[in-house]
Amino acid sequence: MRPRALLLLLLLTAVGCAQPPAPRVDARAAGTEPRLPPVVDHVPTRDPVVFLTYDDGAERDPRFVDTIRTLRLPVTLFLTDRVAGPGYGHFARLRAVGASLQNHTLDHTALRGLPYAGQRAEICGQQSKLHARFGARPRLLRPPYGAHDRTTRRAAADCGVTTIALWRALATDTGLRYTRAPHRLRPGDIVSVTPDDADTTAVVDRTRHVLREVAAAGLRVGRLEDYV
């Protein structure tokens, strides 16, 4: 190769190497969405576990803390600020004995059908409340009444939620009520224990009843956060 041609080739190569890298494309600008959190009421697993969950932050019976501590139950509590806010000290004690505290929105508003801004305010607002009180942002959301739509998933993702947790069995005073067949406990089922009110037995009694059914099915209680 002639010297002049070689020099020209070297110059062109140097110019090409000096070009700036291609700009990064923002996912939102490109019209794509972040990964939406899955909605689950059952977790696929071969482990013989089910998951006990509680809503609305109404479990203030001191016996409940003692039960969780004594039995070392890895329960998950979904907290609504409007209900739990005055009693967050109680939930700090539950957290200290192994309970996980997750998001159930600020005001227990049914989210489905609300605009994005309203859903985001409910979800992110409670994320901030729980982070300020306990130093950690929840990964799980349970929408009030189980009501949700695609906007809920978008807002939840933008608030840092990775999973929307519903339930396959509801523990009531009369036993377990299933949302779909089969009507029996299976490994991976999420169980919701209904909150206290004037017309129901104490949450501790319902919890012990569920535990008997769990044991009769050859299962045990697992930590939901370890499986989602």
PDB file of C-alpha atoms in Angstrom:
ATOM      1  CA  MET A   1       0.000   0.000   0.000  1.00  0.00           C
ATOM      2  CA  ARG A   2       1.316   3.448  -0.924  1.00  0.00           C
ATOM      3  CA  PRO A   3       2.308   5.718   1.996  1.00  0.00           C
ATOM      4  CA  ARG A   4      -0.344   8.333   1.090  1.00  0.00           C
ATOM      5  CA  ALA A   5      -3.115   5.723   0.955  1.00  0.00           C
ATOM      6  CA  LEU A   6      -1.943   4.216   4.230  1.00  0.00           C
ATOM      7  CA  LEU A   7      -1.987   7.631   5.907  1.00  0.00           C
ATOM      8  CA  LEU A   8      -5.527   8.286   4.650  1.00  0.00           C
ATOM      9  CA  LEU A   9      -6.711   4.918   6.004  1.00  0.00           C
ATOM     10  CA  LEU A  10      -5.213   5.646   9.431  1.00  0.00           C
ATOM     11  CA  LEU A  11      -6.874   9.069   9.551  1.00  0.00           C
ATOM     12  CA  LEU A  12     -10.279   7.634   8.656  1.00  0.00           C
ATOM     13  CA  THR A  13      -9.927   4.939  11.322  1.00  0.00           C
ATOM     14  CA  ALA A  14      -9.003   7.498  13.964  1.00  0.00           C
ATOM     15  CA  VAL A  15     -11.982   9.688  13.092  1.00  0.00           C
ATOM     16  CA  GLY A  16     -14.315   6.678  13.292  1.00  0.00           C
ATOM     17  CA  CYS A  17     -12.989   5.698  16.717  1.00  0.00           C
ATOM     18  CA  ALA A  18     -13.391   9.246  17.991  1.00  0.00           C
ATOM     19  CA  GLN A  19     -17.110   9.408  17.236  1.00  0.00           C
ATOM     20  CA  PRO A  20     -19.319   9.613  20.338  1.00  0.00           C
ATOM     21  CA  PRO A  21     -21.339   6.517  21.292  1.00  0.00           C
ATOM     22  CA  ALA A  22     -24.937   6.286  20.189  1.00  0.00           C
ATOM     23  CA  PRO A  23     -27.278   8.015  22.662  1.00  0.00           C
ATOM     24  CA  ARG A  24     -29.172   5.834  25.121  1.00  0.00           C
ATOM     25  CA  VAL A  25     -32.855   5.496  24.373  1.00  0.00           C
ATOM     26  CA  ASP A  26     -35.184   6.178  27.299  1.00  0.00           C
ATOM     27  CA  ALA A  27     -37.796   3.410  27.613  1.00  0.00           C
ATOM     28  CA  ARG A  28     -40.641   5.859  28.175  1.00  0.00           C
ATOM     29  CA  ALA A  29     -39.584   8.064  25.260  1.00  0.00           C
ATOM     30  CA  ALA A  30     -39.500   4.969  23.083  1.00  0.00           C
ATOM     31  CA  GLY A  31     -43.075   4.170  24.060  1.00  0.00           C
ATOM     32  CA  THR A  32     -42.253   1.058  26.090  1.00  0.00           C
ATOM     33  CA  GLU A  33     -43.251   0.375  29.695  1.00  0.00           C
ATOM     34  CA  PRO A  34     -41.234  -0.949  32.612  1.00  0.00           C
ATOM     35  CA  ARG A  35     -41.971  -4.535  33.537  1.00  0.00           C
ATOM     36  CA  LEU A  36     -45.351  -4.649  35.233  1.00  0.00           C
ATOM     37  CA  PRO A  37     -45.610  -6.524  38.542  1.00  0.00           C
ATOM     38  CA  PRO A  38     -47.433  -9.859  38.318  1.00  0.00           C
ATOM     39  CA  VAL A  39     -50.751 -10.361  40.105  1.00  0.00           C
ATOM     40  CA  VAL A  40     -50.679 -13.570  42.159  1.00  0.00           C
ATOM     41  CA  ASP A  41     -52.972 -15.466  44.517  1.00  0.00           C
ATOM     42  CA  HIS A  42     -50.898 -18.646  44.352  1.00  0.00           C
ATOM     43  CA  VAL A  43     -47.152 -19.172  43.992  1.00  0.00           C
ATOM     44  CA  PRO A  44     -45.907 -22.171  41.981  1.00  0.00           C
ATOM     45  CA  THR A  45     -43.734 -24.209  44.348  1.00  0.00           C
ATOM     46  CA  ARG A  46     -43.032 -27.792  45.326  1.00  0.00           C
ATOM     47  CA  ASP A  47     -42.356 -26.759  48.906  1.00  0.00           C
ATOM     48  CA  PRO A  48     -45.176 -27.752  51.299  1.00  0.00           C
ATOM     49  CA  VAL A  49     -45.954 -24.154  52.258  1.00  0.00           C
ATOM     50  CA  VAL A  50     -48.865 -21.733  52.285  1.00  0.00           C
ATOM     51  CA  PHE A  51     -48.713 -18.042  53.141  1.00  0.00           C
ATOM     52  CA  LEU A  52     -50.698 -16.264  55.873  1.00  0.00           C
ATOM     53  CA  THR A  53     -51.563 -12.625  55.214  1.00  0.00           C
ATOM     54  CA  TYR A  54     -53.557  -9.984  57.089  1.00  0.00           C
ATOM     55  CA  ASP A  55     -55.181  -6.756  55.881  1.00  0.00           C
ATOM     56  CA  ASP A  56     -56.099  -3.287  57.103  1.00  0.00           C
ATOM     57  CA  GLY A  57     -53.807  -3.096  60.115  1.00  0.00           C
ATOM     58  CA  ALA A  58     -56.502  -4.025  62.612  1.00  0.00           C
ATOM     59  CA  GLU A  59     -54.642  -6.847  64.403  1.00  0.00           C
ATOM     60  CA  ARG A  60     -53.969  -5.019  67.673  1.00  0.00           C
ATOM     61  CA  ASP A  61     -54.844  -7.782  70.105  1.00  0.00           C
ATOM     62  CA  PRO A  62     -51.695  -8.249  72.248  1.00  0.00           C
ATOM     63  CA  ARG A  63     -52.246 -12.008  71.941  1.00  0.00           C
ATOM     64  CA  PHE A  64     -51.544 -11.713  68.225  1.00  0.00           C
ATOM     65  CA  VAL A  65     -47.993 -10.506  68.853  1.00  0.00           C
ATOM     66  CA  ASP A  66     -47.500 -13.304  71.385  1.00  0.00           C
ATOM     67  CA  THR A  67     -48.847 -15.883  68.915  1.00  0.00           C
ATOM     68  CA  ILE A  68     -46.518 -14.749  66.141  1.00  0.00           C
ATOM     69  CA  ARG A  69     -43.552 -14.766  68.526  1.00  0.00           C
ATOM     70  CA  THR A  70     -44.329 -18.111  70.159  1.00  0.00           C
ATOM     71  CA  LEU A  71     -45.095 -19.985  66.937  1.00  0.00           C
ATOM     72  CA  ARG A  72     -42.479 -18.084  64.899  1.00  0.00           C
ATOM     73  CA  LEU A  73     -45.009 -17.462  62.160  1.00  0.00           C
ATOM     74  CA  PRO A  74     -43.618 -15.636  59.103  1.00  0.00           C
ATOM     75  CA  VAL A  75     -46.829 -13.707  58.418  1.00  0.00           C
ATOM     76  CA  THR A  76     -47.320 -10.789  56.030  1.00  0.00           C
ATOM     77  CA  LEU A  77     -49.362  -7.738  57.037  1.00  0.00           C
ATOM     78  CA  PHE A  78     -50.705  -5.315  54.430  1.00  0.00           C
ATOM     79  CA  LEU A  79     -51.117  -1.932  56.115  1.00  0.00           C
ATOM     80  CA  THR A  80     -53.448   0.959  55.317  1.00  0.00           C
ATOM     81  CA  ASP A  81     -52.259   4.233  56.830  1.00  0.00           C
ATOM     82  CA  ARG A  82     -55.792   5.427  57.602  1.00  0.00           C
ATOM     83  CA  VAL A  83     -56.284   2.391  59.856  1.00  0.00           C
ATOM     84  CA  ALA A  84     -52.774   1.488  60.992  1.00  0.00           C
ATOM     85  CA  GLY A  85     -51.292   4.974  61.258  1.00  0.00           C
ATOM     86  CA  PRO A  86     -52.245   5.655  64.894  1.00  0.00           C
ATOM     87  CA  GLY A  87     -50.865   2.252  65.937  1.00  0.00           C
ATOM     88  CA  TYR A  88     -47.619   1.881  63.994  1.00  0.00           C
ATOM     89  CA  GLY A  89     -45.832   1.168  67.281  1.00  0.00           C
ATOM     90  CA  HIS A  90     -47.825  -2.061  67.518  1.00  0.00           C
ATOM     91  CA  PHE A  91     -46.660  -3.071  64.066  1.00  0.00           C
ATOM     92  CA  ALA A  92     -43.074  -2.285  64.966  1.00  0.00           C
ATOM     93  CA  ARG A  93     -43.411  -4.950  67.666  1.00  0.00           C
ATOM     94  CA  LEU A  94     -44.849  -7.386  65.129  1.00  0.00           C
ATOM     95  CA  ARG A  95     -42.008  -6.620  62.738  1.00  0.00           C
ATOM     96  CA  ALA A  96     -39.518  -7.278  65.529  1.00  0.00           C
ATOM     97  CA  VAL A  97     -40.873 -10.820  65.957  1.00  0.00           C
ATOM     98  CA  GLY A  98     -40.733 -11.640  62.248  1.00  0.00           C
ATOM     99  CA  ALA A  99     -43.828 -10.189  60.581  1.00  0.00           C
ATOM    100  CA  SER A 100     -43.404  -8.538  57.183  1.00  0.00           C
ATOM    101  CA  LEU A 101     -45.126  -5.165  56.635  1.00  0.00           C
ATOM    102  CA  GLN A 102     -46.375  -4.406  53.127  1.00  0.00           C
ATOM    103  CA  ASN A 103     -48.514  -1.868  51.240  1.00  0.00           C
ATOM    104  CA  HIS A 104     -52.331  -1.703  51.358  1.00  0.00           C
ATOM    105  CA  THR A 105     -52.596   1.982  50.209  1.00  0.00           C
ATOM    106  CA  LEU A 106     -53.036   5.199  52.163  1.00  0.00           C
ATOM    107  CA  ASP A 107     -56.810   5.357  52.513  1.00  0.00           C
ATOM    108  CA  HIS A 108     -58.144   1.920  51.526  1.00  0.00           C
ATOM    109  CA  THR A 109     -59.635   3.329  48.338  1.00  0.00           C
ATOM    110  CA  ALA A 110     -60.780   0.906  45.632  1.00  0.00           C
ATOM    111  CA  LEU A 111     -58.170   1.510  42.929  1.00  0.00           C
ATOM    112  CA  ARG A 112     -59.757  -0.040  39.858  1.00  0.00           C
ATOM    113  CA  GLY A 113     -60.994   2.649  37.479  1.00  0.00           C
ATOM    114  CA  LEU A 114     -59.148   5.516  39.150  1.00  0.00           C
ATOM    115  CA  PRO A 115     -56.835   7.628  36.963  1.00  0.00           C
ATOM    116  CA  TYR A 116     -53.116   6.951  37.102  1.00  0.00           C
ATOM    117  CA  ALA A 117     -52.375   9.984  39.291  1.00  0.00           C
ATOM    118  CA  GLY A 118     -54.886   8.905  41.932  1.00  0.00           C
ATOM    119  CA  GLN A 119     -53.638   5.326  42.036  1.00  0.00           C
ATOM    120  CA  ARG A 120     -50.026   6.446  42.176  1.00  0.00           C
ATOM    121  CA  ALA A 121     -50.787   8.793  45.078  1.00  0.00           C
ATOM    122  CA  GLU A 122     -52.431   5.977  47.048  1.00  0.00           C
ATOM    123  CA  ILE A 123     -49.613   3.502  46.428  1.00  0.00           C
ATOM    124  CA  CYS A 124     -46.538   5.739  46.504  1.00  0.00           C
ATOM    125  CA  GLY A 125     -47.936   7.671  49.455  1.00  0.00           C
ATOM    126  CA  GLN A 126     -48.080   4.535  51.570  1.00  0.00           C
ATOM    127  CA  GLN A 127     -44.651   3.454  50.324  1.00  0.00           C
ATOM    128  CA  SER A 128     -43.287   6.736  51.693  1.00  0.00           C
ATOM    129  CA  LYS A 129     -45.161   6.400  54.996  1.00  0.00           C
ATOM    130  CA  LEU A 130     -43.849   2.893  55.644  1.00  0.00           C
ATOM    131  CA  HIS A 131     -40.330   3.821  54.559  1.00  0.00           C
ATOM    132  CA  ALA A 132     -40.310   6.798  56.927  1.00  0.00           C
ATOM    133  CA  ARG A 133     -41.589   4.675  59.812  1.00  0.00           C
ATOM    134  CA  PHE A 134     -39.668   1.422  59.284  1.00  0.00           C
ATOM    135  CA  GLY A 135     -36.765   2.320  56.982  1.00  0.00           C
ATOM    136  CA  ALA A 136     -37.739   0.021  54.109  1.00  0.00           C
ATOM    137  CA  ARG A 137     -40.010   0.332  51.095  1.00  0.00           C
ATOM    138  CA  PRO A 138     -42.444  -2.572  50.618  1.00  0.00           C
ATOM    139  CA  ARG A 139     -42.105  -4.809  47.561  1.00  0.00           C
ATOM    140  CA  LEU A 140     -45.657  -6.143  47.780  1.00  0.00           C
ATOM    141  CA  LEU A 141     -49.011  -4.438  47.296  1.00  0.00           C
ATOM    142  CA  ARG A 142     -52.467  -5.730  48.085  1.00  0.00           C
ATOM    143  CA  PRO A 143     -55.060  -3.436  46.487  1.00  0.00           C
ATOM    144  CA  PRO A 144     -58.096  -2.861  48.727  1.00  0.00           C
ATOM    145  CA  TYR A 145     -60.892  -5.361  48.030  1.00  0.00           C
ATOM    146  CA  GLY A 146     -58.539  -6.992  45.510  1.00  0.00           C
ATOM    147  CA  ALA A 147     -59.750  -4.414  42.952  1.00  0.00           C
ATOM    148  CA  HIS A 148     -57.113  -3.565  40.364  1.00  0.00           C
ATOM    149  CA  ASP A 149     -56.541  -2.902  36.667  1.00  0.00           C
ATOM    150  CA  ARG A 150     -53.607  -2.343  34.342  1.00  0.00           C
ATOM    151  CA  THR A 151     -53.248   1.209  35.641  1.00  0.00           C
ATOM    152  CA  THR A 152     -52.772  -0.243  39.132  1.00  0.00           C
ATOM    153  CA  ARG A 153     -49.894  -2.336  37.853  1.00  0.00           C
ATOM    154  CA  ARG A 154     -48.308   0.655  36.090  1.00  0.00           C
ATOM    155  CA  ALA A 155     -48.577   2.839  39.181  1.00  0.00           C
ATOM    156  CA  ALA A 156     -47.319   0.044  41.427  1.00  0.00           C
ATOM    157  CA  ALA A 157     -44.283  -0.503  39.203  1.00  0.00           C
ATOM    158  CA  ASP A 158     -43.482   3.205  39.294  1.00  0.00           C
ATOM    159  CA  CYS A 159     -43.707   3.122  43.104  1.00  0.00           C
ATOM    160  CA  GLY A 160     -41.219   0.247  43.382  1.00  0.00           C
ATOM    161  CA  VAL A 161     -43.702  -2.590  43.908  1.00  0.00           C
ATOM    162  CA  THR A 162     -42.614  -5.900  42.385  1.00  0.00           C
ATOM    163  CA  THR A 163     -45.665  -8.110  43.099  1.00  0.00           C
ATOM    164  CA  ILE A 164     -49.398  -7.558  43.583  1.00  0.00           C
ATOM    165  CA  ALA A 165     -50.580 -10.171  46.076  1.00  0.00           C
ATOM    166  CA  LEU A 166     -54.219 -11.245  46.222  1.00  0.00           C
ATOM    167  CA  TRP A 167     -55.482 -14.434  47.915  1.00  0.00           C
ATOM    168  CA  ARG A 168     -56.862 -17.829  46.933  1.00  0.00           C
ATOM    169  CA  ALA A 169     -58.407 -18.597  50.311  1.00  0.00           C
ATOM    170  CA  LEU A 170     -60.118 -16.294  52.787  1.00  0.00           C
ATOM    171  CA  ALA A 171     -60.154 -17.300  56.457  1.00  0.00           C
ATOM    172  CA  THR A 172     -63.484 -16.404  58.062  1.00  0.00           C
ATOM    173  CA  ASP A 173     -65.315 -17.410  61.223  1.00  0.00           C
ATOM    174  CA  THR A 174     -66.901 -20.298  59.343  1.00  0.00           C
ATOM    175  CA  GLY A 175     -63.687 -21.640  57.808  1.00  0.00           C
ATOM    176  CA  LEU A 176     -61.749 -21.168  54.596  1.00  0.00           C
ATOM    177  CA  ARG A 177     -63.583 -19.718  51.613  1.00  0.00           C
ATOM    178  CA  TYR A 178     -61.861 -20.246  48.263  1.00  0.00           C
ATOM    179  CA  THR A 179     -61.901 -17.855  45.318  1.00  0.00           C
ATOM    180  CA  ARG A 180     -61.685 -20.709  42.791  1.00  0.00           C
ATOM    181  CA  ALA A 181     -61.340 -24.466  42.548  1.00  0.00           C
ATOM    182  CA  PRO A 182     -59.971 -26.727  43.876  1.00  0.00           C
ATOM    183  CA  HIS A 183     -61.567 -25.981  47.233  1.00  0.00           C
ATOM    184  CA  ARG A 184     -58.698 -27.189  49.361  1.00  0.00           C
ATOM    185  CA  LEU A 185     -55.313 -25.909  50.434  1.00  0.00           C
ATOM    186  CA  ARG A 186     -52.447 -26.527  48.041  1.00  0.00           C
ATOM    187  CA  PRO A 187     -48.743 -25.699  48.282  1.00  0.00           C
ATOM    188  CA  GLY A 188     -48.207 -22.077  47.303  1.00  0.00           C
ATOM    189  CA  ASP A 189     -51.674 -20.803  48.237  1.00  0.00           C
ATOM    190  CA  ILE A 190     -51.971 -17.302  49.675  1.00  0.00           C
ATOM    191  CA  VAL A 191     -54.450 -17.138  52.559  1.00  0.00           C
ATOM    192  CA  SER A 192     -55.995 -13.872  53.746  1.00  0.00           C
ATOM    193  CA  VAL A 193     -57.169 -13.745  57.354  1.00  0.00           C
ATOM    194  CA  THR A 194     -60.036 -11.262  57.666  1.00  0.00           C
ATOM    195  CA  PRO A 195     -59.534  -8.301  60.032  1.00  0.00           C
ATOM    196  CA  ASP A 196     -61.175  -7.915  63.409  1.00  0.00           C
ATOM    197  CA  ASP A 197     -64.547  -6.248  63.763  1.00  0.00           C
ATOM    198  CA  ALA A 198     -67.496  -6.496  66.098  1.00  0.00           C
ATOM    199  CA  ASP A 199     -69.050  -9.419  64.239  1.00  0.00           C
ATOM    200  CA  THR A 200     -66.080 -11.782  64.041  1.00  0.00           C
ATOM    201  CA  THR A 201     -64.028 -13.836  66.454  1.00  0.00           C
ATOM    202  CA  ALA A 202     -60.609 -12.604  67.473  1.00  0.00           C
ATOM    203  CA  VAL A 203     -57.903 -12.747  64.836  1.00  0.00           C
ATOM    204  CA  VAL A 204     -55.865 -15.068  67.070  1.00  0.00           C
ATOM    205  CA  ASP A 205     -58.678 -17.627  67.118  1.00  0.00           C
ATOM    206  CA  ARG A 206     -59.031 -17.467  63.335  1.00  0.00           C
ATOM    207  CA  THR A 207     -55.278 -17.821  62.944  1.00  0.00           C
ATOM    208  CA  ARG A 208     -55.182 -20.942  65.114  1.00  0.00           C
ATOM    209  CA  HIS A 209     -58.092 -22.437  63.162  1.00  0.00           C
ATOM    210  CA  VAL A 210     -56.241 -21.848  59.884  1.00  0.00           C
ATOM    211  CA  LEU A 211     -53.081 -23.389  61.325  1.00  0.00           C
ATOM    212  CA  ARG A 212     -55.010 -26.561  62.167  1.00  0.00           C
ATOM    213  CA  GLU A 213     -56.232 -26.771  58.567  1.00  0.00           C
ATOM    214  CA  VAL A 214     -52.722 -26.121  57.278  1.00  0.00           C
ATOM    215  CA  ALA A 215     -51.303 -28.925  59.438  1.00  0.00           C
ATOM    216  CA  ALA A 216     -54.114 -31.305  58.423  1.00  0.00           C
ATOM    217  CA  ALA A 217     -53.156 -30.729  54.784  1.00  0.00           C
ATOM    218  CA  GLY A 218     -49.535 -31.631  55.534  1.00  0.00           C
ATOM    219  CA  LEU A 219     -48.389 -28.065  54.973  1.00  0.00           C
ATOM    220  CA  ARG A 220     -46.641 -25.335  56.943  1.00  0.00           C
ATOM    221  CA  VAL A 221     -46.497 -21.542  56.832  1.00  0.00           C
ATOM    222  CA  GLY A 222     -43.821 -20.001  54.608  1.00  0.00           C
ATOM    223  CA  ARG A 223     -42.630 -16.438  54.159  1.00  0.00           C
ATOM    224  CA  LEU A 224     -44.329 -14.967  51.103  1.00  0.00           C
ATOM    225  CA  GLU A 225     -41.472 -12.560  50.369  1.00  0.00           C
ATOM    226  CA  ASP A 226     -39.111 -15.513  49.919  1.00  0.00           C
ATOM    227  CA  TYR A 227     -41.221 -16.886  47.043  1.00  0.00           C
ATOM    228  CA  VAL A 228     -42.166 -13.814  44.987  1.00  0.00           C
TER     229      VAL A 228
END
